[in-house]
Amino acid sequence: MSAALLAGLVAGYGIAIPVGAVGTYLVALSARTSLRTGLSAALGVATADGVYALVAVLGGAAIAGVIAPVATPLRWISAAVLIVLAAHGALRAVRSHRAPATRAVTPLAPGRAYVSLLGITLVNPATVVYFTALVVGDRAGVEVPVLDQAVFVLAAFAASASWQAALAGGGALLGRVLTGRRGRLVTALVSSAVITALAVRLVLN
């Protein structure tokens, strides 16, 4: 269970750390409205990450028996997908750093902030691809206890929630740093490094 907890935390932080458009909006929203609104928005983002982690775990468990004969090739494919995501995130961060764009923030009530950020994050295909590649590739052909699956999902949600809450809570004080050109570049590159490390781990196991 401890391994599932650690894997979930690493996976959650890996997808949550980059301060892209959603993170920038979250920090600015918290700075311009209230901590309550910011935390509601942060919970919306984390909920989407948790939903996709759950979908990936359930899907991986359902097809584990089918993919067992091709477990090794699948791990290589999953690692490749993760590396592509990491490279894409790093490239997008570099491009954004060179040609930054700003967007006005419209104040939202806490409930609407939660729903809005949940919807925005759910339509991001990279999130579900990331979790599916990680979960299915890492556990191909291996029967994982239900408790471990639950721990992984909850840990991924908790990691995402803690990071998003940190962005919201620090919006007023750290907004300029985290949403600035250099801050966005550094956080995106750190996330890409985490995802790449996870990809390497898949093929080394």
Coordinates of C-alpha atoms in Angstrom, one line a residue:
M1 CA 0.0 0.0 0.0
S2 CA 2.9 2.3 0.7
A3 CA 4.1 1.8 -2.9
A4 CA 0.7 2.7 -4.2
L5 CA 0.6 5.8 -2.0
L6 CA 4.0 7.0 -3.2
A7 CA 3.1 6.2 -6.9
G8 CA -0.1 8.2 -6.6
L9 CA 1.6 11.2 -5.0
V10 CA 4.3 11.2 -7.6
A11 CA 1.8 10.9 -10.4
G12 CA -0.5 13.6 -9.0
Y13 CA 2.4 16.1 -8.6
G14 CA 3.7 15.2 -12.0
I15 CA 0.5 16.2 -13.7
A16 CA -0.3 19.1 -11.4
I17 CA 3.0 21.0 -11.0
P18 CA 3.3 22.9 -14.4
V19 CA 1.7 26.3 -14.1
G20 CA 0.1 26.6 -17.4
A21 CA -3.1 28.4 -18.5
V22 CA -5.2 26.8 -15.7
G23 CA -2.6 27.4 -13.0
T24 CA -2.1 31.0 -14.1
Y25 CA -5.9 31.6 -14.0
L26 CA -6.2 29.9 -10.6
V27 CA -3.5 32.1 -9.0
A28 CA -4.9 35.3 -10.6
L29 CA -8.4 34.4 -9.6
S30 CA -7.4 33.8 -6.0
A31 CA -5.5 37.1 -5.9
R32 CA -8.4 39.1 -7.4
T33 CA -11.3 37.5 -5.5
S34 CA -10.9 35.5 -2.2
L35 CA -9.1 32.5 -0.8
R36 CA -12.4 30.7 -0.6
T37 CA -13.0 31.2 -4.3
G38 CA -9.4 30.2 -5.1
L39 CA -9.6 27.0 -3.0
S40 CA -12.9 26.1 -4.7
A41 CA -11.3 26.5 -8.1
A42 CA -8.3 24.4 -6.9
L43 CA -10.6 21.6 -5.8
G44 CA -12.2 21.6 -9.2
V45 CA -8.9 21.1 -10.9
A46 CA -7.9 18.3 -8.4
T47 CA -11.3 16.6 -8.8
A48 CA -10.7 16.4 -12.6
D49 CA -7.3 14.9 -12.0
G50 CA -8.8 12.4 -9.5
V51 CA -11.5 11.4 -11.9
Y52 CA -9.0 10.7 -14.7
A53 CA -6.8 8.7 -12.3
L54 CA -9.8 6.6 -11.3
V55 CA -10.8 6.1 -14.9
A56 CA -7.2 5.0 -15.7
V57 CA -7.0 2.6 -12.7
L58 CA -10.4 1.0 -13.5
G59 CA -9.6 0.7 -17.2
G60 CA -6.2 -0.8 -16.5
A61 CA -7.7 -3.3 -14.1
A62 CA -10.4 -4.4 -16.5
I63 CA -8.0 -5.1 -19.4
A64 CA -5.0 -6.4 -17.3
G65 CA -5.7 -10.0 -18.2
V66 CA -6.0 -9.2 -21.9
I67 CA -2.8 -7.2 -22.2
A68 CA -0.7 -9.6 -20.1
P69 CA 0.9 -11.4 -23.1
V70 CA 2.1 -8.0 -24.5
A71 CA 3.0 -6.5 -21.1
T72 CA 6.6 -5.7 -22.1
P73 CA 5.9 -4.0 -25.4
L74 CA 3.1 -2.1 -23.7
R75 CA 5.4 -0.7 -21.1
W76 CA 7.7 0.6 -23.8
I77 CA 4.8 2.2 -25.6
S78 CA 3.5 3.7 -22.4
A79 CA 7.0 5.1 -21.7
A80 CA 7.1 6.6 -25.1
V81 CA 3.7 8.3 -24.6
L82 CA 4.9 9.8 -21.3
I83 CA 8.1 11.0 -22.8
V84 CA 6.2 12.7 -25.7
L85 CA 3.9 14.4 -23.2
A86 CA 7.0 15.6 -21.2
A87 CA 8.7 16.9 -24.4
H88 CA 5.5 18.6 -25.5
G89 CA 5.0 20.3 -22.1
A90 CA 8.6 21.5 -22.1
L91 CA 8.4 22.7 -25.7
R92 CA 5.2 24.5 -25.0
A93 CA 6.7 26.1 -21.9
V94 CA 9.7 27.3 -23.9
R95 CA 7.5 28.8 -26.6
S96 CA 5.3 30.5 -24.1
H97 CA 8.4 31.9 -22.3
R98 CA 9.5 33.4 -25.6
A99 CA 6.1 34.8 -26.6
P100 CA 4.0 35.2 -23.4
A101 CA 0.3 36.0 -23.7
T102 CA -1.9 37.4 -21.0
R103 CA -5.6 36.9 -20.4
A104 CA -8.0 38.9 -18.3
V105 CA -9.5 37.3 -15.2
T106 CA -13.3 37.4 -14.6
P107 CA -14.2 37.1 -10.9
L108 CA -16.3 34.0 -10.0
A109 CA -18.3 32.9 -7.0
P110 CA -16.8 29.8 -5.2
G111 CA -19.4 27.4 -6.7
R112 CA -19.0 28.6 -10.2
A113 CA -15.2 28.7 -9.8
Y114 CA -15.3 25.0 -8.9
V115 CA -17.5 24.0 -11.8
S116 CA -15.6 26.2 -14.3
L117 CA -12.1 24.9 -13.4
L118 CA -13.4 21.3 -13.2
G119 CA -14.8 21.6 -16.8
I120 CA -11.7 23.3 -18.1
T121 CA -9.4 20.6 -16.7
L122 CA -11.7 17.7 -17.9
V123 CA -11.4 18.8 -21.5
N124 CA -7.7 18.5 -21.4
P125 CA -6.9 15.2 -23.1
A126 CA -3.3 15.2 -21.9
T127 CA -4.5 14.4 -18.4
V128 CA -6.3 11.2 -19.2
V129 CA -3.5 10.1 -21.6
Y130 CA -0.9 10.7 -18.9
F131 CA -2.7 8.7 -16.2
T132 CA -3.7 5.9 -18.6
A133 CA -0.2 5.5 -20.0
L134 CA 1.3 5.6 -16.5
V135 CA -1.2 3.2 -14.8
V136 CA -1.6 0.7 -17.6
G137 CA 2.1 0.6 -18.5
D138 CA 3.2 0.3 -14.9
R139 CA 0.7 -2.5 -14.0
A140 CA 0.4 -4.4 -17.3
G141 CA -0.2 -8.1 -16.5
V142 CA -0.1 -7.5 -12.8
E143 CA -3.1 -8.0 -10.5
V144 CA -3.3 -5.0 -8.2
P145 CA -5.4 -5.1 -5.0
V146 CA -8.5 -2.9 -4.9
L147 CA -7.1 -1.2 -1.8
D148 CA -3.9 -0.3 -3.6
Q149 CA -5.9 1.1 -6.5
A150 CA -8.0 3.2 -4.2
V151 CA -4.9 4.5 -2.4
F152 CA -3.3 5.4 -5.7
V153 CA -6.3 7.4 -6.8
L154 CA -6.7 9.2 -3.5
A155 CA -3.0 10.0 -3.3
A156 CA -3.1 11.4 -6.9
F157 CA -6.1 13.5 -5.9
A158 CA -4.4 14.7 -2.7
A159 CA -1.2 15.6 -4.5
S160 CA -3.1 17.6 -7.1
A161 CA -5.3 19.2 -4.5
S162 CA -2.3 20.2 -2.3
W163 CA -0.5 21.8 -5.2
Q164 CA -3.6 23.6 -6.5
A165 CA -4.4 24.8 -3.0
A166 CA -0.8 26.1 -2.7
L167 CA -1.3 28.1 -5.9
A168 CA -4.6 29.5 -4.7
G169 CA -3.3 30.2 -1.1
G170 CA -0.2 31.9 -2.4
G171 CA -2.0 33.8 -5.2
A172 CA -1.7 37.2 -3.5
L173 CA 1.9 36.8 -2.4
L174 CA 3.4 34.5 -5.0
G175 CA 1.2 35.2 -8.0
R176 CA 3.8 37.4 -9.8
V177 CA 6.5 34.8 -9.3
L178 CA 4.5 31.7 -10.3
T179 CA 2.7 33.2 -13.3
G180 CA 5.7 35.2 -14.6
R181 CA 7.6 34.0 -17.6
R182 CA 10.4 32.4 -15.6
G183 CA 8.2 30.8 -13.0
R184 CA 6.0 29.1 -15.6
L185 CA 9.0 27.9 -17.5
V186 CA 10.7 26.4 -14.4
T187 CA 7.6 24.7 -13.1
A188 CA 6.8 23.2 -16.6
L189 CA 10.3 21.9 -17.0
V190 CA 10.3 20.4 -13.5
S191 CA 7.0 18.6 -14.3
S192 CA 8.5 17.3 -17.6
A193 CA 11.5 16.0 -15.7
V194 CA 9.1 14.1 -13.3
I195 CA 7.1 12.6 -16.1
T196 CA 10.3 11.6 -17.9
A197 CA 11.6 9.9 -14.7
L198 CA 8.3 8.0 -14.5
A199 CA 8.7 6.8 -18.1
V200 CA 12.2 5.6 -17.4
R201 CA 10.9 3.7 -14.4
L202 CA 8.4 1.9 -16.5
V203 CA 11.0 0.3 -18.8
L204 CA 13.5 -0.4 -15.9
N205 CA 11.0 -2.4 -13.8

